[in-house]
Short mmCIF file of C-alpha atoms and ligand atoms in Angstrom, two decimals:
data_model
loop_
_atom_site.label_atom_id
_atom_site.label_comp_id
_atom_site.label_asym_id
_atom_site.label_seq_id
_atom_site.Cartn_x
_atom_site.Cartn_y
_atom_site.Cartn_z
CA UNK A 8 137.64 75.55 108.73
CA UNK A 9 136.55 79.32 108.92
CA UNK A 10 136.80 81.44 111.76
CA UNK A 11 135.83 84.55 112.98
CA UNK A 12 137.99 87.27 113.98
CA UNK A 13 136.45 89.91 116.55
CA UNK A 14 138.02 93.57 117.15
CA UNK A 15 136.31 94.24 120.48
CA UNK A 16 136.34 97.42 122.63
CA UNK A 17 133.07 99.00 120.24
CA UNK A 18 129.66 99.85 121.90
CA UNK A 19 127.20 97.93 119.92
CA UNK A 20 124.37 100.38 118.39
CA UNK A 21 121.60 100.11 115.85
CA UNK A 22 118.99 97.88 114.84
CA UNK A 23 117.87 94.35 113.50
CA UNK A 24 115.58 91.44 113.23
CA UNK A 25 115.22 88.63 114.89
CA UNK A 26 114.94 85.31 112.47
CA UNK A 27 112.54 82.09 113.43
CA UNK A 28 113.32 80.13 116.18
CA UNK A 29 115.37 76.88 115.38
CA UNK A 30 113.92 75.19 117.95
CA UNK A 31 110.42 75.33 117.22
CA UNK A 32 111.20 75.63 113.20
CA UNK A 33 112.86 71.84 113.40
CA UNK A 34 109.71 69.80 114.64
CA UNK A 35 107.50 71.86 112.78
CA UNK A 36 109.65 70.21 109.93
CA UNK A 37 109.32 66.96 111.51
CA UNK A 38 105.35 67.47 111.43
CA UNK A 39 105.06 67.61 107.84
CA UNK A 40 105.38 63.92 107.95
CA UNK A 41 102.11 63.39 109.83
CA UNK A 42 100.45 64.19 106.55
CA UNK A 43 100.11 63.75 102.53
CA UNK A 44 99.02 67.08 102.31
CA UNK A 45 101.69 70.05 101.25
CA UNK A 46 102.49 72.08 104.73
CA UNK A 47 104.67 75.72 103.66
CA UNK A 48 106.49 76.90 106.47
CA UNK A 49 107.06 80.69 106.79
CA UNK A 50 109.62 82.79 108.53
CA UNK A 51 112.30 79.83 108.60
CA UNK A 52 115.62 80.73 109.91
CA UNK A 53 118.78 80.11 107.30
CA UNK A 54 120.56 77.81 109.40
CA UNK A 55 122.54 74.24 108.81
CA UNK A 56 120.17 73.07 111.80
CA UNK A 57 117.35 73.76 109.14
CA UNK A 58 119.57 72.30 106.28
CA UNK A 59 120.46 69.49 108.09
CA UNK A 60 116.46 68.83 108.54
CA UNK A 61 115.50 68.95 105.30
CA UNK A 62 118.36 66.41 103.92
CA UNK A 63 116.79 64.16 106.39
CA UNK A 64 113.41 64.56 105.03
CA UNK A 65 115.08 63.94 101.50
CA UNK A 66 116.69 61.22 102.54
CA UNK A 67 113.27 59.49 103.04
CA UNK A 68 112.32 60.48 99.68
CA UNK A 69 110.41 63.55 100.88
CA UNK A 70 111.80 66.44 98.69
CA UNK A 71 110.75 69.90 100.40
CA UNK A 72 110.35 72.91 97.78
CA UNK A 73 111.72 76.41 98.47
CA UNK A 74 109.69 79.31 96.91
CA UNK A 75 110.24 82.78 95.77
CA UNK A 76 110.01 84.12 99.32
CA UNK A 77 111.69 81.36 101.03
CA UNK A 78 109.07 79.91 102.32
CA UNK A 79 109.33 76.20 102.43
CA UNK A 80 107.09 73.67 101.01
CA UNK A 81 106.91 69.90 102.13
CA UNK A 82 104.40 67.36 100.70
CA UNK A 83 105.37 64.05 102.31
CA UNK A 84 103.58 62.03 99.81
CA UNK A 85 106.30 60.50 98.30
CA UNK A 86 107.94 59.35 101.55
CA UNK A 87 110.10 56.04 100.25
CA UNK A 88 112.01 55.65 103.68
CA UNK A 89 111.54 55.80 107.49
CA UNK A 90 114.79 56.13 108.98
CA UNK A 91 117.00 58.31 110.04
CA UNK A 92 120.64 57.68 109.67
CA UNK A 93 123.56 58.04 112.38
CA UNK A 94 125.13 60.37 109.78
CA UNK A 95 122.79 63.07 109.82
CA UNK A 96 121.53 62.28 113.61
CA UNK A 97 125.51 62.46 114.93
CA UNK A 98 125.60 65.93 113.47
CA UNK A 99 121.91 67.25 114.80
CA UNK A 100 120.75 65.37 117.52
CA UNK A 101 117.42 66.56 116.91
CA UNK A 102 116.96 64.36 114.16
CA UNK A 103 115.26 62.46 117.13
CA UNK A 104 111.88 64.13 116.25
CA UNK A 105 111.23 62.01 113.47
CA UNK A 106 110.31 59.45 115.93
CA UNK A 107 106.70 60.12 116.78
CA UNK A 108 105.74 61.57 113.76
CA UNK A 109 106.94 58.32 111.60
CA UNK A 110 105.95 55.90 114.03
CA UNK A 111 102.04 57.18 114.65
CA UNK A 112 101.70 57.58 110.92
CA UNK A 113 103.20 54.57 109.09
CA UNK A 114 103.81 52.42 112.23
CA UNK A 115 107.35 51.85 111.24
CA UNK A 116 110.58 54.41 112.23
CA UNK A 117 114.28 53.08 112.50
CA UNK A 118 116.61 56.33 114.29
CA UNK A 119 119.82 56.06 115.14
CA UNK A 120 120.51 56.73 118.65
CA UNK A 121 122.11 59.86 119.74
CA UNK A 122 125.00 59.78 121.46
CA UNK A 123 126.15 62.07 124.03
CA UNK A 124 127.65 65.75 123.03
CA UNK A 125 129.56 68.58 124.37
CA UNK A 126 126.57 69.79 126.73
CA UNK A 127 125.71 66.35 128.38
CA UNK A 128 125.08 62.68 127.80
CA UNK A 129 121.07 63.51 126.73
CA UNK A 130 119.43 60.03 126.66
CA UNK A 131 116.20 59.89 125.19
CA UNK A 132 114.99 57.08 127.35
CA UNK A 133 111.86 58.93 128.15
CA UNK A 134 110.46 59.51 124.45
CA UNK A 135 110.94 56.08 124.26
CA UNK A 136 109.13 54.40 126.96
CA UNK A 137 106.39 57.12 126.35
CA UNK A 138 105.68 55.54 123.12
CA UNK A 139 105.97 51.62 123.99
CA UNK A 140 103.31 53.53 126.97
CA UNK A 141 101.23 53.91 123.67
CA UNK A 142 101.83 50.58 122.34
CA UNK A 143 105.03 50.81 120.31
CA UNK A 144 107.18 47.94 120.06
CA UNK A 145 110.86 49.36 120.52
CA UNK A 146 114.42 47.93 120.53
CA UNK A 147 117.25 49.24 120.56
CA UNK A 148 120.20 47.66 118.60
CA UNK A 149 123.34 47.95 116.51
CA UNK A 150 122.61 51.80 117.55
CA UNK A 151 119.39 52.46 116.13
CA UNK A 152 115.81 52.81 117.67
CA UNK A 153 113.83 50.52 115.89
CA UNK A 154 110.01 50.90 116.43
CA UNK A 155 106.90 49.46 114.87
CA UNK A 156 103.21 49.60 116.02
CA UNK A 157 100.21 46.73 114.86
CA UNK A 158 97.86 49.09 113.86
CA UNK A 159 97.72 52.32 115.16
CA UNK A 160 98.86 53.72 118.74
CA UNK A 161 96.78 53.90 121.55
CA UNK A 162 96.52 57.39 123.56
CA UNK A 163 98.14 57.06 127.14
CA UNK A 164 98.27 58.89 130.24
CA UNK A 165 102.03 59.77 130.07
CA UNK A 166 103.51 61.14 133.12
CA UNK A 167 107.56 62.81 132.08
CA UNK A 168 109.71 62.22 135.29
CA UNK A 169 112.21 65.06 133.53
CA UNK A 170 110.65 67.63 131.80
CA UNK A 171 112.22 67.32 128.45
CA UNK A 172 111.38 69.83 125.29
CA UNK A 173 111.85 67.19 122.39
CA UNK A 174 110.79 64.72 124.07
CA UNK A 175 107.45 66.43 125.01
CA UNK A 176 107.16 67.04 121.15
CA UNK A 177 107.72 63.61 119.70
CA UNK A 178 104.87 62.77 122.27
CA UNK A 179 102.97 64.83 120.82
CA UNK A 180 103.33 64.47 117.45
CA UNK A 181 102.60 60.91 118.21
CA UNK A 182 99.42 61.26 119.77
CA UNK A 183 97.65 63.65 117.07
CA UNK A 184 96.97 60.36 115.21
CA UNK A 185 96.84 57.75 117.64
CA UNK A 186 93.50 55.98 118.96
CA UNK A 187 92.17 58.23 121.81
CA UNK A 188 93.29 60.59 124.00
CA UNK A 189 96.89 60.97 125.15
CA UNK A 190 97.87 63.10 128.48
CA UNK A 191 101.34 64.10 128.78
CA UNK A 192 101.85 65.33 132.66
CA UNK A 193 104.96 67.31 133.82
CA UNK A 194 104.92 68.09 129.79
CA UNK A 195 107.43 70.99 128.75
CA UNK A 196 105.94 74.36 128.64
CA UNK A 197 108.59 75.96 126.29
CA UNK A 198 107.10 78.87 123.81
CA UNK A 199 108.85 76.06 120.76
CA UNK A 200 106.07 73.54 122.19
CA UNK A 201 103.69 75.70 122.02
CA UNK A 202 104.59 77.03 118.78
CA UNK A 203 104.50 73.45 117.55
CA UNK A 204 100.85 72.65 118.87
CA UNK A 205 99.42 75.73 117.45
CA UNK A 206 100.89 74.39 113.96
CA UNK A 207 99.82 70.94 114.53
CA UNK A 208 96.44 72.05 115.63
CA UNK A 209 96.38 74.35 112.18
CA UNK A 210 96.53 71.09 110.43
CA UNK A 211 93.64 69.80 112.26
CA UNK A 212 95.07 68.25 115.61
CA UNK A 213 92.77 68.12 118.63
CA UNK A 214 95.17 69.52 121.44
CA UNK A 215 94.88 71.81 124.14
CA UNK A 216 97.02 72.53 127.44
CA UNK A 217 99.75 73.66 125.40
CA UNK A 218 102.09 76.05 127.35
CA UNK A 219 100.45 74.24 130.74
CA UNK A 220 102.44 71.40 132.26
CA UNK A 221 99.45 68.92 130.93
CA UNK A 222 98.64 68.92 127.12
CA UNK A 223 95.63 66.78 126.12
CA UNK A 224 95.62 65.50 122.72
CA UNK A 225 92.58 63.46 121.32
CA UNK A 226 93.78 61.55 118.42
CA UNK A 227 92.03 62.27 114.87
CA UNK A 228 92.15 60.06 111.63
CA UNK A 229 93.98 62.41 109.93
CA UNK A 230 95.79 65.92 109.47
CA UNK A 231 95.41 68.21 106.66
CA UNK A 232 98.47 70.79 105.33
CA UNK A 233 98.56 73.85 106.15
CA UNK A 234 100.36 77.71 106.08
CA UNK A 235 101.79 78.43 109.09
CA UNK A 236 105.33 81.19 110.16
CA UNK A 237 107.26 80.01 112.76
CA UNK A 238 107.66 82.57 115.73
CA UNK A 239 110.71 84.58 116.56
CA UNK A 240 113.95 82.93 118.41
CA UNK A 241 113.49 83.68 121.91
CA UNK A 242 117.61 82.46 122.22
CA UNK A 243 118.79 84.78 119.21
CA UNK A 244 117.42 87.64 120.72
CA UNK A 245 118.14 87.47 124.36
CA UNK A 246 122.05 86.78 122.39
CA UNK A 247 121.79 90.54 120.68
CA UNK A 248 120.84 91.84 123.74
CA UNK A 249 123.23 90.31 125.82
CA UNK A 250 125.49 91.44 123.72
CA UNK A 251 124.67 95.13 123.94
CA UNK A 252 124.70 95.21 127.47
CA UNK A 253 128.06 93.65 127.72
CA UNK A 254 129.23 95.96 125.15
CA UNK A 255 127.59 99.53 126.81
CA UNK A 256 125.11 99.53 124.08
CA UNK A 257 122.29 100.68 122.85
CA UNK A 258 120.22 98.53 120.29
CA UNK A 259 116.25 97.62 119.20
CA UNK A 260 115.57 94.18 118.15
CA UNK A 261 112.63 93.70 115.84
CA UNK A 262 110.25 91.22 114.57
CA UNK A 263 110.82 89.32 118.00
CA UNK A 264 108.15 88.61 121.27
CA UNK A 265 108.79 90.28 124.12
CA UNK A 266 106.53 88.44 126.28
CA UNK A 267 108.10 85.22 126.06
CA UNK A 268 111.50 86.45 127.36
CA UNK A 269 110.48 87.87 131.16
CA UNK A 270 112.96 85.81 132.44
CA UNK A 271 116.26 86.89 130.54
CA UNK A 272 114.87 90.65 130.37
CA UNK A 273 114.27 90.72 134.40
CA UNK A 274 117.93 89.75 134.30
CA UNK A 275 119.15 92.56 132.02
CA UNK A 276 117.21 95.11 133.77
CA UNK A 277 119.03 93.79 137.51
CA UNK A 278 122.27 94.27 134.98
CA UNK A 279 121.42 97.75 135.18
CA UNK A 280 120.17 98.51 131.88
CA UNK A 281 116.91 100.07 130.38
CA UNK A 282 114.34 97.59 128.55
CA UNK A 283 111.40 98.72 126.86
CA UNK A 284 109.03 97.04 124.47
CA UNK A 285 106.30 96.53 122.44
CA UNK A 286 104.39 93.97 120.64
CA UNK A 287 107.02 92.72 118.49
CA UNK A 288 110.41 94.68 119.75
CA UNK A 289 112.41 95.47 122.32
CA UNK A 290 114.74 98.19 122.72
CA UNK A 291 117.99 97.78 125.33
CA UNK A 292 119.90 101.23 126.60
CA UNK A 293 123.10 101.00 129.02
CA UNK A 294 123.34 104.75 128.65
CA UNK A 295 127.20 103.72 128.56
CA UNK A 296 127.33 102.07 132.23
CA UNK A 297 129.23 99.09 132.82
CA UNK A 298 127.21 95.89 133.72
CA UNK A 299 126.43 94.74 137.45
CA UNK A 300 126.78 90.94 137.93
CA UNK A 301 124.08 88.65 137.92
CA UNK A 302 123.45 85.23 139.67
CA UNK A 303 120.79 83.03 137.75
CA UNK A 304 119.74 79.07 137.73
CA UNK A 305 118.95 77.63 134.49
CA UNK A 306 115.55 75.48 134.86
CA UNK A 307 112.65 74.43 132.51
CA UNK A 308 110.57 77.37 130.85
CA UNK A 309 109.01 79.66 132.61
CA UNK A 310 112.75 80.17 134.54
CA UNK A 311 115.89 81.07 133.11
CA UNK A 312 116.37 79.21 129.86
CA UNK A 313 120.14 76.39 129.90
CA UNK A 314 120.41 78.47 126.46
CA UNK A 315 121.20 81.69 127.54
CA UNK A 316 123.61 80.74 130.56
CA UNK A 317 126.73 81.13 128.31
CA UNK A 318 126.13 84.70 127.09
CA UNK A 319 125.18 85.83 130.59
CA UNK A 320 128.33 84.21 131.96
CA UNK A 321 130.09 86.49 129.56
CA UNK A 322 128.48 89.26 130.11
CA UNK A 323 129.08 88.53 134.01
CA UNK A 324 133.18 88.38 133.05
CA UNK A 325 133.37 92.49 132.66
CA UNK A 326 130.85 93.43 134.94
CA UNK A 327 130.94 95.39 138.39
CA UNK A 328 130.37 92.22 141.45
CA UNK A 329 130.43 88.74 141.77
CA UNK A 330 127.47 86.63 140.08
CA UNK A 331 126.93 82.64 140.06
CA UNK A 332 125.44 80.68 137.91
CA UNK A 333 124.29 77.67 138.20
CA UNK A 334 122.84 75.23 135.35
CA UNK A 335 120.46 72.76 136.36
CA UNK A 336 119.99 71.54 133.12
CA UNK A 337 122.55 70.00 131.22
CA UNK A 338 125.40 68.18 133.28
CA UNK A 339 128.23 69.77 130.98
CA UNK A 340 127.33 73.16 129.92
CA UNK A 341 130.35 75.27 130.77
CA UNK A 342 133.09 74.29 128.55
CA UNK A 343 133.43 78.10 127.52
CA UNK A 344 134.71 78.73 131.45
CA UNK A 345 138.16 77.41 130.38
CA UNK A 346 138.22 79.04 127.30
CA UNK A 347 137.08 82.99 128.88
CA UNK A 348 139.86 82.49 131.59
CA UNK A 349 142.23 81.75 128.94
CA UNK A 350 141.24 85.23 128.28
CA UNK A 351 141.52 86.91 131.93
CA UNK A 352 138.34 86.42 133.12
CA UNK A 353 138.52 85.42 136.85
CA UNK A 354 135.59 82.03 137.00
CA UNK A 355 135.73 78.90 139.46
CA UNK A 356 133.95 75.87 138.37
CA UNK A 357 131.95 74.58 141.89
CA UNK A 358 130.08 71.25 140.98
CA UNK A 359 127.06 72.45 138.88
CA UNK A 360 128.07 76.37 139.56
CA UNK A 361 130.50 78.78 138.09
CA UNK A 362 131.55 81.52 140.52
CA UNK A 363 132.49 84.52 138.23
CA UNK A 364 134.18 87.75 139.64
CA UNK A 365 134.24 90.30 136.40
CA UNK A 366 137.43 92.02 135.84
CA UNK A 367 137.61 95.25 134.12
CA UNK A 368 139.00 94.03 130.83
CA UNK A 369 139.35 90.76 128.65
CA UNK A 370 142.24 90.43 126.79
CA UNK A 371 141.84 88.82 123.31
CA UNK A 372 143.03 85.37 122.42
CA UNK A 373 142.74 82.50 119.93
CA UNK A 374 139.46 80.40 121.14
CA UNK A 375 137.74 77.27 120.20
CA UNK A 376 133.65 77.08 120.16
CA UNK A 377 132.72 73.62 121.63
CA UNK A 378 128.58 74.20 121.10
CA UNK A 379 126.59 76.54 119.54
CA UNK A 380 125.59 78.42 122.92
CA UNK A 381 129.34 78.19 123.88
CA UNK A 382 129.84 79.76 120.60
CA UNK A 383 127.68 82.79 121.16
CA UNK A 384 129.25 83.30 124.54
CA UNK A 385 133.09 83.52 123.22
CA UNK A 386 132.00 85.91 120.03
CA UNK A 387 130.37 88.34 123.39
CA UNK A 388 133.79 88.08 125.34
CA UNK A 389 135.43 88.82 122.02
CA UNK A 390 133.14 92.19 121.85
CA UNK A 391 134.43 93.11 125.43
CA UNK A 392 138.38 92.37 125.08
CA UNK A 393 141.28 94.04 124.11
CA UNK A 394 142.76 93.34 121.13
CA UNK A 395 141.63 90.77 118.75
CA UNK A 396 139.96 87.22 119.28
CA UNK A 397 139.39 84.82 116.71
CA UNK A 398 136.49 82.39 117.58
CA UNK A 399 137.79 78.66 115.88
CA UNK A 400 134.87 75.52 115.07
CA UNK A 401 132.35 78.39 114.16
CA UNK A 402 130.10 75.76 112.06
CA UNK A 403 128.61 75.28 115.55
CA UNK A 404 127.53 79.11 115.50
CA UNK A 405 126.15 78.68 111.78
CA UNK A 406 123.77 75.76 113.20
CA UNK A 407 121.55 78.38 115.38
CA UNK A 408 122.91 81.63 114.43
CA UNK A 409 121.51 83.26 110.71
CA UNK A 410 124.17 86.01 109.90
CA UNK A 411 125.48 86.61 113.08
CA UNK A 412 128.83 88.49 111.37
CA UNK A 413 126.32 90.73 109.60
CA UNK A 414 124.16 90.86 111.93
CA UNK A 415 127.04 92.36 114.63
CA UNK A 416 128.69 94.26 111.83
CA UNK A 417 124.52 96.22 111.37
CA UNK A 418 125.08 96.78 114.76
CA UNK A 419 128.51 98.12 114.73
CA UNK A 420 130.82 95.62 115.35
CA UNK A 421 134.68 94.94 113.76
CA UNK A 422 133.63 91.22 113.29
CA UNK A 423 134.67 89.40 110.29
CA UNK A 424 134.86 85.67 108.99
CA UNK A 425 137.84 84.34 107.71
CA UNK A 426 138.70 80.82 105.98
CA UNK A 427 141.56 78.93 107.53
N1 LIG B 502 116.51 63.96 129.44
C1 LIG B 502 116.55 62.66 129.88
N2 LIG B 502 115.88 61.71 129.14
C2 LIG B 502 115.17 62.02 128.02
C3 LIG B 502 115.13 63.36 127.58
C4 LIG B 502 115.81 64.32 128.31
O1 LIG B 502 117.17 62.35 130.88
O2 LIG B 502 114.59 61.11 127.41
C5 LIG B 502 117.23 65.01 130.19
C6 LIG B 502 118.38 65.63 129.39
O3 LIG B 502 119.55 64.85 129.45
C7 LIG B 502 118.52 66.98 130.05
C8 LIG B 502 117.07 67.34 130.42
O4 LIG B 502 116.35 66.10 130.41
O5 LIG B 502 119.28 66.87 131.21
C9 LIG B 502 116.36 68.30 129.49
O6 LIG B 502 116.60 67.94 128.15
P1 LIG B 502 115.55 68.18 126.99
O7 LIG B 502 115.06 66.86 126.52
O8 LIG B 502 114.53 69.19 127.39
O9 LIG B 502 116.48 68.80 125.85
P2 LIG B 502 116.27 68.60 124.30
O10 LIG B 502 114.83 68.47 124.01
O11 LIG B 502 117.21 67.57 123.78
C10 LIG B 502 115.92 71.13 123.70
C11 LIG B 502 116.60 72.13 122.82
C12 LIG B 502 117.94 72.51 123.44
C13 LIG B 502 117.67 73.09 124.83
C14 LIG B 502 116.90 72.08 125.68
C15 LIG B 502 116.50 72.61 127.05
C16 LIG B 502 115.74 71.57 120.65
C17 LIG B 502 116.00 71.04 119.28
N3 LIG B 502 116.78 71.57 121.50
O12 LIG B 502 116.79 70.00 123.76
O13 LIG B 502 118.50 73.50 122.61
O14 LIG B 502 118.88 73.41 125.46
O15 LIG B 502 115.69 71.68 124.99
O16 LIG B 502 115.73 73.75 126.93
O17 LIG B 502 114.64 72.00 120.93
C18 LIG B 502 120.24 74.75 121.64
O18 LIG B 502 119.39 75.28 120.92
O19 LIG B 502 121.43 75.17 121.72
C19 LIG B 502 119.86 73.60 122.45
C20 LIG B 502 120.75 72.77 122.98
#
C-alpha cells in the first residue's frame, strides 16, 4: 500500500490549478443515464472517485469513451443492467446516485445499501421515502434497495427534514422525467447541486430554484445530450490554501471560483492572512506570520462546509490561540484528532467539538488516513512538523485529490510517494 512521506518545515510558494469538483463531477455522471443521447463531460477531475463511477456505468453495459482531451463521453444507449453492486457501492458510497436517475427512466433500479463509514452512519432513508413520495415501490432486502415504478413517477411536494446534498440530487434527477411538477423544500443549496441542475437543465430539464432551499422541477418526456465542464472543486482549493497559510505561504490558485468559497476565505482572512481574487483565482499571502486560531461550525452550504473542518483543525494545531470547532454535520468526523496529538498537537474531543490549543511545533510521526478529508488534514500537519511524516491508507487521498504530491511539490513542498 503506498504512502506518502512529507519533509515539513518549507513555506509553500507558487502557483496551480484547481481540477473539477468530485462532487458535482459524480452525479453529473449519474445523469447521463437519464438519456440515449451521448452527454461529454469536460474538465473531469482524475480521481478513483471518477474511476470508480464509470466502472459502475460499465457495469450496466454503459461503456463511457475518453477523447483526445479527456473529455468524457457517455451514450447510455446500450444500458443492459440497472444495478449497482455492494462491491463498487462499499468502496464509493456515492454510487447511491444511480437511484433516481435509473428509477425515473426505466422504472427499475436494484442498489446496494450503503453502510456506514469512517465519517458517520449516513442512512439514506430520506432519498428513499422521497421517491415512494413519487410513487416508487421500494424494499429493502438482502442489502439492496430494490425499486420499481408502474409507469412513470409522479412529481411530489417533497419536504427534506435533513438537508442532504445527494439526496437532494437523486430527487432531482428523478423528477426531470417524472409526470408533473416535483418541489423539493429544505433542498440542499450546495454550488455541486447547482452545478448539477445547470447540466441537467442543458439537456433540456425544466428546473429552477437551484441554489435556493426550494427547486421546482416540471417533469419533461425526455432529455437530450449535451456538452457541458464541470466547475472547479470548491474543497481542493480551500485544501491548497489551507495549506499555505499553515505553512507561512504565499500561493495563487487558478482556474477555481472565488465566489463560492466566502465562507472558508472569511476564515483565512480572521487567520490573519491576505486574500485577493478575481474571476477565476485567488491569491493567499501570510507575509511569513504565523496563523491565529479559528473557531468555526460546520453546517449546510452557505456556512462552513463538514469538508474543510479537518484542514482547518490542522491549520488551528500551529497557530497563535485557542480555536473550536465544532461539526454539525457528520457524527464522526474527527478521527484525525488522535492521529495530530500523536504528533504534539494539544486537542480535546468535547461531544461534537474539538478544543484545539496550537503549539508552536508538530513533531513528525508515522500516521494513518481514515477518510479522504482526514487525509488532507494529516498531509497539512505533515507540512508544519519537524522532521518527517509519512501519511499511511493514502488511496483515500487519491479518491478526491488529482496529484496532490505534484501538486505540493509545484508549490514547493519535500512530499513524495512511496510503495510499501
Ligand atoms: N442524512 C440522513 N438521511 C439521508 C441522507 C442524509 O440522515 O437520507 C444525514 C447524513 O447522515 C448527514 C447529513 O444528513 O448527517 C448530511 O448528509 P448528506 O446527505 O448531505 O451527505 P452526502 O450527500 O452523503 C455529500 C458529499 C460529502 C459531503 C456532504 C455534506 C458527495 C458525493 N458527497 O455527501 O462529501 O461531506 O455532502 O456536504 O457529494 C467528501 O467529499 O469528502 C464528502 C464526504
Amino acid at each position: 500500500m503506498d504512502k506518502l512521506l512529507i519533509e515539513g518545515g518549507i513555506s509553500l510558494r507558487g502557483e496551480i490549478r484547481i481540477a473539477g469538483a468530485k462532487n458535482s463531477a459524480l452525479p453529473i455522471l449519474a445523469a447521463t443515464l437519464l438519456t440515449h443521447d451521448t452527454v461529454q463531460i469536460c474538465n473531469l477531475p482524475h480521481l478513483f472517485d471518477i474511476t470508480t463511477m464509470i466502472e459502475l456505468l460499465g457495469c450496466m453495459g454503459v461503456q463511457p469513451i475518453i477523447d483526445e482531451k479527456l473529455n468524457v463521453e457517455v451514450n447510455s444507449s446500450t444500458i443492459k443492467h440497472f444495478n449497482a453492486p455492494y462491491e463498487l457501492v462499499k468502496t464509493m458510497r456515492a454510487s447511491i446516485l444511480v437511484l433516481g436517475p435509473l428509477l425515473t427512466r426505466y422504472g427499475r433500479a436494484e442498489v446496494a445499501l450503503p453502510g456506514g463509514c469512517a465519517i458517520g452512519s449516513r442512512p439514506v432513508n430520506l432519498h428513499i421515502a422521497a421517491l415512494q413520495t413519487m410513487g416508487a415501490d421500494i424494499v429493502v432486502e438482502d442489502g439492496y434497495i430494490k425499486a420499481s415504478t408502474k409507469g412513470k413517477l409522479r412529481g411530489a411536494h417533497i419536504f427534506m427534514d435533513m438537508v442532504t446534498v445527494t439526496g437532494t440530487e437523486n430527487v432531482m434527477m428523478a423528477a426531470t422525467l417524472a409526470d408533473g411538477q416535483t418541489i423539493i423544500e429544505n433542498a440542499a443549496r450546495e454550488p455541486e447541486v447547482v452545478d448539477l441542475a445547470n447540466c441537467l437543465v442543458k439537456m433540456g430539464a425544466d428546473i429552477t430554484g437551484q441554489g435556493s432551499d426550494t427547486i421546482v422541477i416540471n417533469g419533461v418526456s425526455e432529455l437530450k445530450g449535451c456538452s457541458y465542464s464541470v466547475m472547479p472543486d470548491r474543497i481542493e482549493t480551500g485544501t491548497y490554501l489551507i495549506a499555505a497559510a499553515a505553512t507561512k505561504g504565499r500561493i495563487k490558485v487558478k482556474d477555481t471560483r472565488p465566489d463560492i468559497l466566502e465562507s472558508v476565505l472569511s476564515k483565512l482572512e480572521q487567520v490573519g492572512a491576505e486574500i485577493k481574487v478575481g474571476e477565476n483565482w485567488i491569491e493567499l499571502d501570510m507575509h511569513g506570520k504565523r496563523p491565529k486560531s479559528v473557531s468555526l461550525r460546520t453546517a449546510p452550504y452557505p456556512a462552513f462546509p463538514t469538508d474543510m473542518q479537518a484542514q482547518f483543525t490542522a491549520l488551528n494545531t500551529i497557530a497563535t490561540g485557542t480555536g473550536s470547532i465544532t461539526e454539525t454535520v457528520f457524527e464522526n468526523r474527527f478521527m484525525h484528532v488522535h492521529e495530530m496529538n500523536r504528533m504534539g498537537a494539544s486537542i480535546k474531543v468535547e461531544g461534537n467539538t474539538v478544543i484545539v490549543e496550537g503549539v508552536d511545533r508538530l513533531k513528525g510521526a508515522p500516521v494513518m488516513a481514515t477518510d479522504l478529508r482526514a487525509s488532507a488534514s494529516l498531509i497539512i500537519a505533515g507540512l508544519v512538523s519537524d522532521n518527517v511524516t509519512t501519511v499511511d491508507r493514502i488511496y483515500h487521498i487519491d479518491r478526491g485529490y488529482e496529484c496532490i504530491e505534484e501538486k505540493l511539490q509545484l508549490l514547493g513542498a519535500r512530499i513524495r510517494r512511496i510503495a510499501s
